[in-house]
CSV table of C-alpha atoms and ligand atoms in Angstrom, one decimal:
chain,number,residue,atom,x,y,z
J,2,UNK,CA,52.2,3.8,-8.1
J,3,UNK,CA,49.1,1.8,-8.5
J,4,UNK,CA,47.8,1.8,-5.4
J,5,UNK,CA,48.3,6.1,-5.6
J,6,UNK,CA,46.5,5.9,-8.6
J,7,UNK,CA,43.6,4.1,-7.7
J,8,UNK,CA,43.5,6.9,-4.5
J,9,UNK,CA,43.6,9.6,-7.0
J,10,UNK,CA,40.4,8.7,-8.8
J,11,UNK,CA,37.5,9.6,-6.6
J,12,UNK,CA,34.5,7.7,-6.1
J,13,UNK,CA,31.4,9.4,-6.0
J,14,UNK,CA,27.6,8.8,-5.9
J,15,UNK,CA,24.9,10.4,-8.0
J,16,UNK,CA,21.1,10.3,-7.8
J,17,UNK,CA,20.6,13.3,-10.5
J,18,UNK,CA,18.6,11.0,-13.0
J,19,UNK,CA,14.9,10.0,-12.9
J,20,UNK,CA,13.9,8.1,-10.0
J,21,UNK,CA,17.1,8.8,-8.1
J,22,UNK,CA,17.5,9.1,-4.4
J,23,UNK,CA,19.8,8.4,-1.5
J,24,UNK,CA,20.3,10.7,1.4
J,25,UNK,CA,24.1,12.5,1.8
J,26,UNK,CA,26.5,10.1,2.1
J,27,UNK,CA,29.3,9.9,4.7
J,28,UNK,CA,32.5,8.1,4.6
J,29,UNK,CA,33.7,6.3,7.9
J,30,UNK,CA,37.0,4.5,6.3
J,31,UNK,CA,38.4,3.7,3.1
J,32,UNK,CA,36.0,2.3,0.9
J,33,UNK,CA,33.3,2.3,3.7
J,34,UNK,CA,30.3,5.1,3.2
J,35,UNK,CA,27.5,5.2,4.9
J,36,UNK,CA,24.1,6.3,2.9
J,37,UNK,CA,21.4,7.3,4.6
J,38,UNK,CA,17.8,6.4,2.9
J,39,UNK,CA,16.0,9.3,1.9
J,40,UNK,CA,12.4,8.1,3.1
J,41,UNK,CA,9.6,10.3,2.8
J,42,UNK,CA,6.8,11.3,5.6
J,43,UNK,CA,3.0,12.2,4.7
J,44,UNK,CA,1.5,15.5,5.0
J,45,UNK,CA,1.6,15.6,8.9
J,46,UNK,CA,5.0,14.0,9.3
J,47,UNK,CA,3.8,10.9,9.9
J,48,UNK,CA,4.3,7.3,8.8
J,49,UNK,CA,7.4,8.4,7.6
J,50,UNK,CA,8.6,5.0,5.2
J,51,UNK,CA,12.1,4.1,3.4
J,52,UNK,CA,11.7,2.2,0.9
J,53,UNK,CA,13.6,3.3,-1.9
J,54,UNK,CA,16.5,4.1,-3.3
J,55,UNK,CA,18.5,4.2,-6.3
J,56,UNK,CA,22.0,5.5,-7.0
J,57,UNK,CA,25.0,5.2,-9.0
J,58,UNK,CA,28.6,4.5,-8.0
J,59,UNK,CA,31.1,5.9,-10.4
J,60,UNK,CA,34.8,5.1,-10.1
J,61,UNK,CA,34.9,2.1,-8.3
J,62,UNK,CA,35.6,-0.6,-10.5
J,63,UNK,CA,37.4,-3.8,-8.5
J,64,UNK,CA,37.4,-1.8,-5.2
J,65,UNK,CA,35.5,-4.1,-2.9
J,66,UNK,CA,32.7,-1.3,-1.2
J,67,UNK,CA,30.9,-1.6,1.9
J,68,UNK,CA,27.9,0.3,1.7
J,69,UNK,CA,25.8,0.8,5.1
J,70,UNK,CA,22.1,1.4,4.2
J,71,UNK,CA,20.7,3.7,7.3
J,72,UNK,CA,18.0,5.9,8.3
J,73,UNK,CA,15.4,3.3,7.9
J,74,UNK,CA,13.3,3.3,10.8
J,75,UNK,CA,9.8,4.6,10.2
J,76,UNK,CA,5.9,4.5,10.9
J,77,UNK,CA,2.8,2.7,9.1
J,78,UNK,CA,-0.3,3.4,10.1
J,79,UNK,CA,0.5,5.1,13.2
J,80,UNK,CA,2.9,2.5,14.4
J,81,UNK,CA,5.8,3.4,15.1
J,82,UNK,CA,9.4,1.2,14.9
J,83,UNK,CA,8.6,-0.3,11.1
J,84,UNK,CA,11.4,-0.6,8.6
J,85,UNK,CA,10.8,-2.1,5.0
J,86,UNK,CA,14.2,-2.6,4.1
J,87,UNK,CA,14.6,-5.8,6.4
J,88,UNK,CA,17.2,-8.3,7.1
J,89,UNK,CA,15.7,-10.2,4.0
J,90,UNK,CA,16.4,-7.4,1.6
J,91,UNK,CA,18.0,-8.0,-1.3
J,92,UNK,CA,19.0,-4.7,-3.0
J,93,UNK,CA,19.4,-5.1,-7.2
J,94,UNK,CA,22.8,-3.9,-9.0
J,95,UNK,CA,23.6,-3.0,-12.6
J,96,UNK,CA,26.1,-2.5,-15.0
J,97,UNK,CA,23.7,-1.0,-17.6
J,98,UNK,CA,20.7,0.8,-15.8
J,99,UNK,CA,18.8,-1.9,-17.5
J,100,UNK,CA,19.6,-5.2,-16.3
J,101,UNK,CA,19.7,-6.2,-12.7
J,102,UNK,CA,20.7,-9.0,-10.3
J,103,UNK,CA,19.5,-9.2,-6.7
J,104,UNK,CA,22.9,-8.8,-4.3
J,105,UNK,CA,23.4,-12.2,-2.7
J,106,UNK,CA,23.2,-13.4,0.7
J,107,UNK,CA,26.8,-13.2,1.2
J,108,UNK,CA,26.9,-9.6,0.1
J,109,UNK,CA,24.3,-8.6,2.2
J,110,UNK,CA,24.3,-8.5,6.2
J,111,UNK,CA,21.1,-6.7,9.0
J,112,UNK,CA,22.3,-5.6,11.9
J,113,UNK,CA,19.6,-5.6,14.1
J,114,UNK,CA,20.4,-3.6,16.7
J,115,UNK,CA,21.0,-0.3,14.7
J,116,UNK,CA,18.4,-1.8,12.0
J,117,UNK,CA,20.7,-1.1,8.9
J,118,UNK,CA,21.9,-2.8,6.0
J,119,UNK,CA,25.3,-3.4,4.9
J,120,UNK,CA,26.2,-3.8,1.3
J,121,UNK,CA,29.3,-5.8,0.7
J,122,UNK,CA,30.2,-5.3,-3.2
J,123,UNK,CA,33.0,-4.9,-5.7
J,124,UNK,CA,32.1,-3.1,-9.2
J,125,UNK,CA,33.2,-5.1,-12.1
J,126,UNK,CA,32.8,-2.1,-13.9
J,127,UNK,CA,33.6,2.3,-13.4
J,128,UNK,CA,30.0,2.6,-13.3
J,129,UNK,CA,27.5,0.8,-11.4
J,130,UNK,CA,23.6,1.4,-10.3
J,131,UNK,CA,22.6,-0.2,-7.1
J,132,UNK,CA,18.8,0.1,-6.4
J,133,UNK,CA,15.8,-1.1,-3.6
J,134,UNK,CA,14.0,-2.8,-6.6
J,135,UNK,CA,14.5,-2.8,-10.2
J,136,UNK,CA,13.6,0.6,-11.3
J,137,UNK,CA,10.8,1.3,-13.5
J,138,UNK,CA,10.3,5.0,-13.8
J,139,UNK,CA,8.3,7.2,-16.2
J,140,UNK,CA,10.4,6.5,-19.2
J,141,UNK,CA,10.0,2.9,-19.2
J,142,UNK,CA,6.4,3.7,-19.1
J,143,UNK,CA,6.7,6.0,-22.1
J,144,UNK,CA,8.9,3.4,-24.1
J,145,UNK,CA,5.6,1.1,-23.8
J,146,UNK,CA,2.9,3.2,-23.6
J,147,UNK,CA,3.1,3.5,-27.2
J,148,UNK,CA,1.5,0.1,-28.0
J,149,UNK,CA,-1.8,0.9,-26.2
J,150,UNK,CA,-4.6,2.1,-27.7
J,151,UNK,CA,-7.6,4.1,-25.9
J,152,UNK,CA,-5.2,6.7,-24.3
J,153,UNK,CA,-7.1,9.8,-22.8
J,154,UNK,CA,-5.7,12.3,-20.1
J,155,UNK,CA,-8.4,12.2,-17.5
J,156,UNK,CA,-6.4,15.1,-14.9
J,157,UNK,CA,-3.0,16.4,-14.1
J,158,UNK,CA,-1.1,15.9,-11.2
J,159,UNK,CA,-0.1,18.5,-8.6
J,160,UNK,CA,3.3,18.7,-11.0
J,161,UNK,CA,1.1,18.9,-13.7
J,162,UNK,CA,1.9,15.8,-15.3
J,163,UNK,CA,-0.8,14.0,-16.9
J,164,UNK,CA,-2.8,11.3,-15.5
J,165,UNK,CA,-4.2,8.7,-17.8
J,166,UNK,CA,-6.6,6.1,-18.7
J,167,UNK,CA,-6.5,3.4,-21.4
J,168,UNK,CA,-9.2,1.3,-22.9
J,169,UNK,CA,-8.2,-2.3,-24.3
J,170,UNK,CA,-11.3,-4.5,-25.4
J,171,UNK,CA,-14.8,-3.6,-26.2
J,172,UNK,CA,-16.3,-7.1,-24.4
J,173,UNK,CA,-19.2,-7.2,-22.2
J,174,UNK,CA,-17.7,-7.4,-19.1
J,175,UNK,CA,-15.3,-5.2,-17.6
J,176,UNK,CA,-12.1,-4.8,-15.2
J,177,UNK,CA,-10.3,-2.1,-14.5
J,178,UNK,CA,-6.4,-2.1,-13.4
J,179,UNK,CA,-5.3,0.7,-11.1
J,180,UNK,CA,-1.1,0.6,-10.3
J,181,UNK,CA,1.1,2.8,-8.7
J,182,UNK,CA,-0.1,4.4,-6.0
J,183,UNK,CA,2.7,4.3,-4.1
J,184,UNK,CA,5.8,5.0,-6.3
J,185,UNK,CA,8.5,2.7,-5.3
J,186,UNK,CA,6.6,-0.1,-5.9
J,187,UNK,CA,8.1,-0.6,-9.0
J,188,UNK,CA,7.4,-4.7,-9.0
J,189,UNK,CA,3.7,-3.7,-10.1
J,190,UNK,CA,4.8,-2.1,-13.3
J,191,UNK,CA,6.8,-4.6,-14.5
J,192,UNK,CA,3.9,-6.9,-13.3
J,193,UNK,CA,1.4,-4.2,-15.6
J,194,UNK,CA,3.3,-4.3,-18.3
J,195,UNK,CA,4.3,-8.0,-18.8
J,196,UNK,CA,0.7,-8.5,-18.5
J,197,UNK,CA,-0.4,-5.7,-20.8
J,198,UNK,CA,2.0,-6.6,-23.4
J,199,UNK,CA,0.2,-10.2,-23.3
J,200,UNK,CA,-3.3,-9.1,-23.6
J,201,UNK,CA,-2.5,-7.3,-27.0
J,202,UNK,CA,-0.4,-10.4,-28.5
J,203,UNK,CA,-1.9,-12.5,-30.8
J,204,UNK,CA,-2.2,-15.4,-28.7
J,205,UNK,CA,-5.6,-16.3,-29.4
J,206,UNK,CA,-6.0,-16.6,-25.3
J,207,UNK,CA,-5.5,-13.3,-25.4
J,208,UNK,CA,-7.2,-12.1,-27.9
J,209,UNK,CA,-10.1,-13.9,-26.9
J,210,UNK,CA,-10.2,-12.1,-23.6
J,211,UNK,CA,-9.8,-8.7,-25.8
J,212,UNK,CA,-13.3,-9.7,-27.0
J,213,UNK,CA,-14.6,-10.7,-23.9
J,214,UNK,CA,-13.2,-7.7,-21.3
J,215,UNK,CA,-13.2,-4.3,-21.7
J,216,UNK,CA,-10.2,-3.7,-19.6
J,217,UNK,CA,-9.6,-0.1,-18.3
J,218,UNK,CA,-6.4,1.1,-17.1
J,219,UNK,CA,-4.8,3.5,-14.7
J,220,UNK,CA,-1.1,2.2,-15.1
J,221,UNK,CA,0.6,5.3,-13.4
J,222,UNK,CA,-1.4,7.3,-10.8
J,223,UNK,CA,1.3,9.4,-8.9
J,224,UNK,CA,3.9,10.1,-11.7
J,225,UNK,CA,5.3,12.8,-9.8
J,226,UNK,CA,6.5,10.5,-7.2
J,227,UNK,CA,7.8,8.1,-9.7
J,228,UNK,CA,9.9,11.0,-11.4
J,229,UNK,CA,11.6,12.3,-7.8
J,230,UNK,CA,12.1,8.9,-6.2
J,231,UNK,CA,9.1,9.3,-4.0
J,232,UNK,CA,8.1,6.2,-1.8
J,233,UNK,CA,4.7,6.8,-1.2
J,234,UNK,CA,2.9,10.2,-1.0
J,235,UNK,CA,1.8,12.6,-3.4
J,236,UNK,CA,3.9,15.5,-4.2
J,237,UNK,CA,1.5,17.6,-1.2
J,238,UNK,CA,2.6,14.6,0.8
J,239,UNK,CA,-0.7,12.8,0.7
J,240,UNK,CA,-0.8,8.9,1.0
J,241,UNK,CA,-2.7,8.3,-2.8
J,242,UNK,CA,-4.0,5.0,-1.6
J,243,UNK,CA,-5.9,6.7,1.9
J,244,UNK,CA,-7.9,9.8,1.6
J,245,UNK,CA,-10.1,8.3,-1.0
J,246,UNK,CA,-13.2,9.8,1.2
J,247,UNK,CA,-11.5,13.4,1.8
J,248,UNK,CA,-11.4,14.7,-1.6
J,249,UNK,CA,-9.3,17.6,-2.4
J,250,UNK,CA,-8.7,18.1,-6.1
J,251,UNK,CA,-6.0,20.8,-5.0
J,252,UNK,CA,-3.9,18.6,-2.4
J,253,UNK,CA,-4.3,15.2,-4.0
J,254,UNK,CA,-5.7,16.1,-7.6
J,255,UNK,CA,-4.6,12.7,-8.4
J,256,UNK,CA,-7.4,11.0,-6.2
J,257,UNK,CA,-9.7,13.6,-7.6
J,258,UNK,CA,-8.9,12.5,-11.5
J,259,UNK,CA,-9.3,8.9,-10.8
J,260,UNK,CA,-12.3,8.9,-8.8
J,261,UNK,CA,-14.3,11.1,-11.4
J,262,UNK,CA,-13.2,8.5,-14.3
J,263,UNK,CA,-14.6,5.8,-12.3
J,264,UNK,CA,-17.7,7.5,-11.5
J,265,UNK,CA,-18.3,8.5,-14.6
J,266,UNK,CA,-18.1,4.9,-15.8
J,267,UNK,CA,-20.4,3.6,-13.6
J,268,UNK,CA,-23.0,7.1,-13.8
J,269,UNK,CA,-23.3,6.1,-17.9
J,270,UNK,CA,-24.8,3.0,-16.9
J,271,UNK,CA,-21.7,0.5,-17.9
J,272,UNK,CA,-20.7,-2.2,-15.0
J,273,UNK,CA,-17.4,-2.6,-13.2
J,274,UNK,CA,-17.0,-6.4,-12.6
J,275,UNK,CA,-14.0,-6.5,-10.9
J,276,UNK,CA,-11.2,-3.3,-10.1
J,277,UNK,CA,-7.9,-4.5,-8.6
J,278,UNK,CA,-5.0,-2.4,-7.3
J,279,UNK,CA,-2.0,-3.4,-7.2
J,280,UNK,CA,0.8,-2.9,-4.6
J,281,UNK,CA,4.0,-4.1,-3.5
J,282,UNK,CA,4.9,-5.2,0.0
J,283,UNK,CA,7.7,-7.2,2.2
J,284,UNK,CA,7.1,-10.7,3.4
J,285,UNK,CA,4.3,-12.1,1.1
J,286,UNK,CA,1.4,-12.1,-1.5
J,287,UNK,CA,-1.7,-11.8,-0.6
J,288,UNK,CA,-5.4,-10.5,-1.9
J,289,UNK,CA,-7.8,-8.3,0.2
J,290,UNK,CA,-11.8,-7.2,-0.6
J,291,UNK,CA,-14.7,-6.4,1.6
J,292,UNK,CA,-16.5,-9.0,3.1
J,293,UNK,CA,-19.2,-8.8,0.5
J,294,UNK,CA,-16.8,-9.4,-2.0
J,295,UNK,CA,-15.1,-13.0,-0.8
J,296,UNK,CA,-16.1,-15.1,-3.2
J,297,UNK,CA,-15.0,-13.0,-5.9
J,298,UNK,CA,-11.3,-12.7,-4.0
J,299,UNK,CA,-11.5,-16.3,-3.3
J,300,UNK,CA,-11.9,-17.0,-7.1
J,301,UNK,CA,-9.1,-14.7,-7.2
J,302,UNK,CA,-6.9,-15.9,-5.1
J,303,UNK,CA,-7.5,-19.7,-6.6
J,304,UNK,CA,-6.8,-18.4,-9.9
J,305,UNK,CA,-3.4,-16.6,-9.1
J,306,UNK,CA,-2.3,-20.0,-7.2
J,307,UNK,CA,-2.4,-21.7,-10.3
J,308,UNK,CA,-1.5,-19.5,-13.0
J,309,UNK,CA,1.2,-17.4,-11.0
J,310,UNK,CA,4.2,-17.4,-8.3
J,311,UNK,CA,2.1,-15.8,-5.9
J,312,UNK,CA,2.6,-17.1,-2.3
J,313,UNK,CA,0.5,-16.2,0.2
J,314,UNK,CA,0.5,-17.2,4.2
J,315,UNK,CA,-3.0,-17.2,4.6
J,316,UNK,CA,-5.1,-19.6,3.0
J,317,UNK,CA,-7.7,-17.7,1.2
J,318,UNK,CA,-8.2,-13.8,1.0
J,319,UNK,CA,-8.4,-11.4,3.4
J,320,UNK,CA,-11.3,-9.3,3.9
J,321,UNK,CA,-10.9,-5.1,4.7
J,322,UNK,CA,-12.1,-2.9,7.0
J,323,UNK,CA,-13.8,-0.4,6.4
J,324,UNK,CA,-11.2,2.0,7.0
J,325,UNK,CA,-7.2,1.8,7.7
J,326,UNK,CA,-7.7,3.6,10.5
J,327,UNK,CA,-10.9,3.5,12.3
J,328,UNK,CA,-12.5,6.6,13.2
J,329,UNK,CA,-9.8,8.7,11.2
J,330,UNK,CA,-10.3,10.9,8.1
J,331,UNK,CA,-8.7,10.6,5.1
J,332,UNK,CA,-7.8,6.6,6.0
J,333,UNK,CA,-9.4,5.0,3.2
J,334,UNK,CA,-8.3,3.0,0.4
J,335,UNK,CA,-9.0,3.2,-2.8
J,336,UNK,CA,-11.0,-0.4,-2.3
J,337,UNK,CA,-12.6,1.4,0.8
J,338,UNK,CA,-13.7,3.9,-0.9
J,339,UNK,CA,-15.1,2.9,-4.5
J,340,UNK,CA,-17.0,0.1,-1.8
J,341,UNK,CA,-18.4,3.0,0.5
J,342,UNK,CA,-18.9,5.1,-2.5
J,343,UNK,CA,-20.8,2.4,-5.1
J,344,UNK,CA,-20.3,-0.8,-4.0
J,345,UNK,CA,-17.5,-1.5,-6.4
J,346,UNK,CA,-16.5,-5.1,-6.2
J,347,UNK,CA,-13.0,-4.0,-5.8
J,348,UNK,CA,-9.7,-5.5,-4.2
J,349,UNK,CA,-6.0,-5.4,-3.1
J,350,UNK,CA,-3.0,-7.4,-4.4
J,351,UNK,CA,-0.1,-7.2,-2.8
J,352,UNK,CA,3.4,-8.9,-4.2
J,353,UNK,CA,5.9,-9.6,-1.8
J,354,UNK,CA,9.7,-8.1,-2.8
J,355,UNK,CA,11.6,-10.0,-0.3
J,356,UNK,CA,12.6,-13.8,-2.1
J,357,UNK,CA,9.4,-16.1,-2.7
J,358,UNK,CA,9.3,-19.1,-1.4
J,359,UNK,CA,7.6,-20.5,-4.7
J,360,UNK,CA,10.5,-19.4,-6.7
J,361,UNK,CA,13.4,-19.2,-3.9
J,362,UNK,CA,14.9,-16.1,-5.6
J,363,UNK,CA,13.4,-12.5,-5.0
J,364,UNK,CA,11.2,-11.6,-8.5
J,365,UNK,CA,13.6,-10.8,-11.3
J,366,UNK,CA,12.0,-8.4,-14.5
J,367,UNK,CA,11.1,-11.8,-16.2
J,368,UNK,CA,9.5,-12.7,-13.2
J,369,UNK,CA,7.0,-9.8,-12.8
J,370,UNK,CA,6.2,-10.1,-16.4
J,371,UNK,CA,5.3,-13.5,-16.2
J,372,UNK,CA,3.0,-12.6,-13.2
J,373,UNK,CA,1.8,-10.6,-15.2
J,374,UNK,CA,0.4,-12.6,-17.9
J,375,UNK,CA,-1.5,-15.1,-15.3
J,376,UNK,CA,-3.1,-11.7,-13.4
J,377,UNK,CA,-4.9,-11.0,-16.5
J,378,UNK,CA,-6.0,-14.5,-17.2
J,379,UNK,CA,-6.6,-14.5,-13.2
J,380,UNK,CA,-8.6,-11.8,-13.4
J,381,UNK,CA,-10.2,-13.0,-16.7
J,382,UNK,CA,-11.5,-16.0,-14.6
J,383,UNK,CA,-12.7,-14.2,-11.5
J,384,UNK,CA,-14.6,-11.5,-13.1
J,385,UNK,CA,-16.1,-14.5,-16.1
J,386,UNK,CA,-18.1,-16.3,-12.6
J,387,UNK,CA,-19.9,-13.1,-11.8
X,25,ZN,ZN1,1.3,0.3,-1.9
C-alpha cells in the first residue's frame, strides 16, 4: 500500500519562476531522469555555454533521485569541446529557495566519456531547488537595492528593463564597479552586495573610504538574462562582455547605455582611477589589465591575497590582449574597450566556482559577502597608490 502510494504521487520538475531553466527532462528508470542543460549560443550560434541551471523537484521527499546533468558540451572563443559544468562541480540544493548547500562529493559523480554529471540525492522535504550556483536573480537585487542612494536609469535593455547606475561617496578619487555581464554568474552579486552593504555600514573603515571614493556602480548590466536564466548573452544573443568596439544601441542597447555613462564621466572632466568587472569562472581566481596597467593589477592582486579567499595559479596578474579574438569584430571586452577607447585603467576579476583551495569548500553566500567586503577595501588600496 505504501509503496502504491508513493507511485501514485508524481514527481515533477518546474523552472516557471525567475531565473529558472533546465532543458526537457526524460526518465530512463524509476527515480532516474535525465535533464538536459538548457545552454545558450551567441548571435551566430556559436560558443554555445551551459552553465546554468535551476529547477525544482516537487514530490520527492525520501525518494533517493539520480539526476543526470547532460547537454553540456560547448564552445568559448571559437574552441570547440569546452564544458563548464566539470567533474569538480558541485551543484547547490535547497529546501527554502533561500538557503543552500553545495551537493557533496559522494552525491556527485563525471563521467568523462559522455561528459555529464550525475546527481545522487534524496529530498528531505516535498519540495526541493537544486541549482548550478546559488541563485541571485533580479529580486534579490530589488530587496537591496533599496539601501543605495544615487540611483539613475542610464538606458533600457532590449526587454526594456532598466539599466542603472548608483553613486556612493563624493571623495576625490573614484572607482567604478561593473557586474553581471554574464548572467549566471551569480557568485559576483553576492560578492557586490556583501561588499556594498559594507561600504554604507558605519564601520568607520567604511565610512572613511565613503569620504575618500566616489564609487560608481553598474550592479546589473544584462537583467534580461538574469530574469530568463540566460548564461551569457544578451537577449539579441550578443556576448555583453565582447562587442564593446561594435556598438549597436538596437542589438546590445545594454553596451550602448553603459558605455555613454562612462564617457560621459570622463568627457565632464572627472577621473576614473580604477574600473573593475567582475566575473565568475571554473578552476580559479585571477585579475587581468593591459600591460600598461600592471602595477595597478599587481597592487590589486596583493591586496585581494591578503584581505580575501582569492586563489589564484599565477603569481601576479595577467595582462590582456588587445582583443579576445585577434583580428575579429565585436571581440572586445569591456576592459579592451574603455583601454582602446580612453585609456581607462580598467581590469578583470574572475572568482573561481569550483571548491577553493584557500577555503577547501566551493564559496557559500557568507562566502561571497565576505569577499566582498575585502574587494572594496582591495580596491580602496589599489586605486589610493595612483
Ligand atoms: Zn563572465
Amino acid at each position: 500500500m505504501t509503496l502504491l502510494l508513493s507511485l501514485a504521487v508524481a514527481i515533477s520538475f518546474s523552472t516557471k519562476f525567475e531565473g529558472g531553466n533546465l532543458g526537457p527532462v526524460e526518465t530512463v528508470g524509476p527515480l532516474h531522469y535525465r535533464c538536459p542543460v538548457t545552454g545558450e549560443a551567441d548571435h551566430q550560434n556559436r560558443n554555445r555555454q551551459a552553465s546554468w541551471y535551476y529547477f525544482r523537484i516537487d514530490g520527492a521527499r525520501n525518494q533517493p533521485l539520480t539526476l543526470d546533468l547532460t547537454n553540456l558540451l560547448g564552445e568559448y572563443n571559437y574552441q570547440a569541446g569546452t564544458h563548464a559544468v566539470t567533474a569538480n562541480t558541485r551543484p547547490v540544493y535547497s529546501e527554502d529557495n533561500r538557503t543552500w548547500r553545495h551537493l557533496t562529493d559522494s552525491e556527485v559523480s563525471w563521467n568523462d566519456t559522455r561528459k555529464e554529471l550525475t546527481l545522487k540525492l534524496t529530498p528531505r522535504s516535498n519540495r526541493v531547488w537544486i541549482a548550478h550556483v546559488p541563485p541571485y536573480t533580479n529580486e534579490h537585487w530589488a530587496r537591496f537595492r533599496p539601501q543605495l542612494p544615487g540611483g539613475v536609469t542610464i538606458g533600457r535593455t532590449v526587454g526594456g528593463r532598466p539599466l542603472e547606475l548608483f553613486t556612493i561617496g563624493n571623495g576625490p578619487r573614484v572607482i567604478w564597479i561593473m557586474a553581471r555581464q554574464h548572467s549566471w554568474e551569480t557568485g559576483t552579486s553576492w560578492m557586490l552586495e556583501g561588499g556594498l552593504r559594507w561600504l554604507l555600514s558605519t564601520d568607520p573603515a567604511a565610512v572613511q573610504l565613503r569620504q575618500n571614493f566616489t564609487w560608481k556602480v553598474l550592479p546589473v548590466s544584462d537583467p534580461d538574462g538574469v530574469a530568463r536564466g540566460g548564461v551569457r548573452y544578451n537577449s539579441n544573443g550578443y556576448d555583453l562582455n565582447r562587442n564593446w568596439d561594435t556598438l549597436d544601441p538596437v542589438k546590445m542597447p545594454e553596451i550602448s547605455a553603459q558605455r555613454a555613462a562612462v564617457l560621459a564621466w570622463l568627457d565632464s572632466g572627472k577621473p576614473i582611477h580604477l574600473f573593475i568587472t567582475l566575473h565568475n569562472t571554473e578552476t580559479q581566481d585571477y585579475v587581468d589589465a593591459p600591460p600598461a596597467f600592471t602595477p595597478l593589477a599587481q597592487r590589486m592582486y596583493d591586496a585581494l591575497s591578503r584581505n580575501t579567499s582569492f586563489w589564484s595559479k599565477s603569481p601576479g596578474p595577467r595582462q590582456t590582449a588587445p582583443s579576445t579574438t585577434q583580428g575579429m569584430k565585436g571581440r572586445m571586452s569591456v576592459v579592451q574597450g574603455l583601454f582602446a577607447d580612453r585609456r581607462v585603467p580598467a581590469m578583470l576579476l574572475e572568482t573561481m566556482v569550483e571548491p577553493v583551495p584557500t577555503l577547501k569548500r566551493p564559496r557559500t553566500i557568507d562566502d561571497w559577502q565576505s569577499f566582498g567586503r575585502g574587494l572594496i577595501q582591495s580596491l580602496a588600496t589599489s586605486a589610493e597608490a595612483r
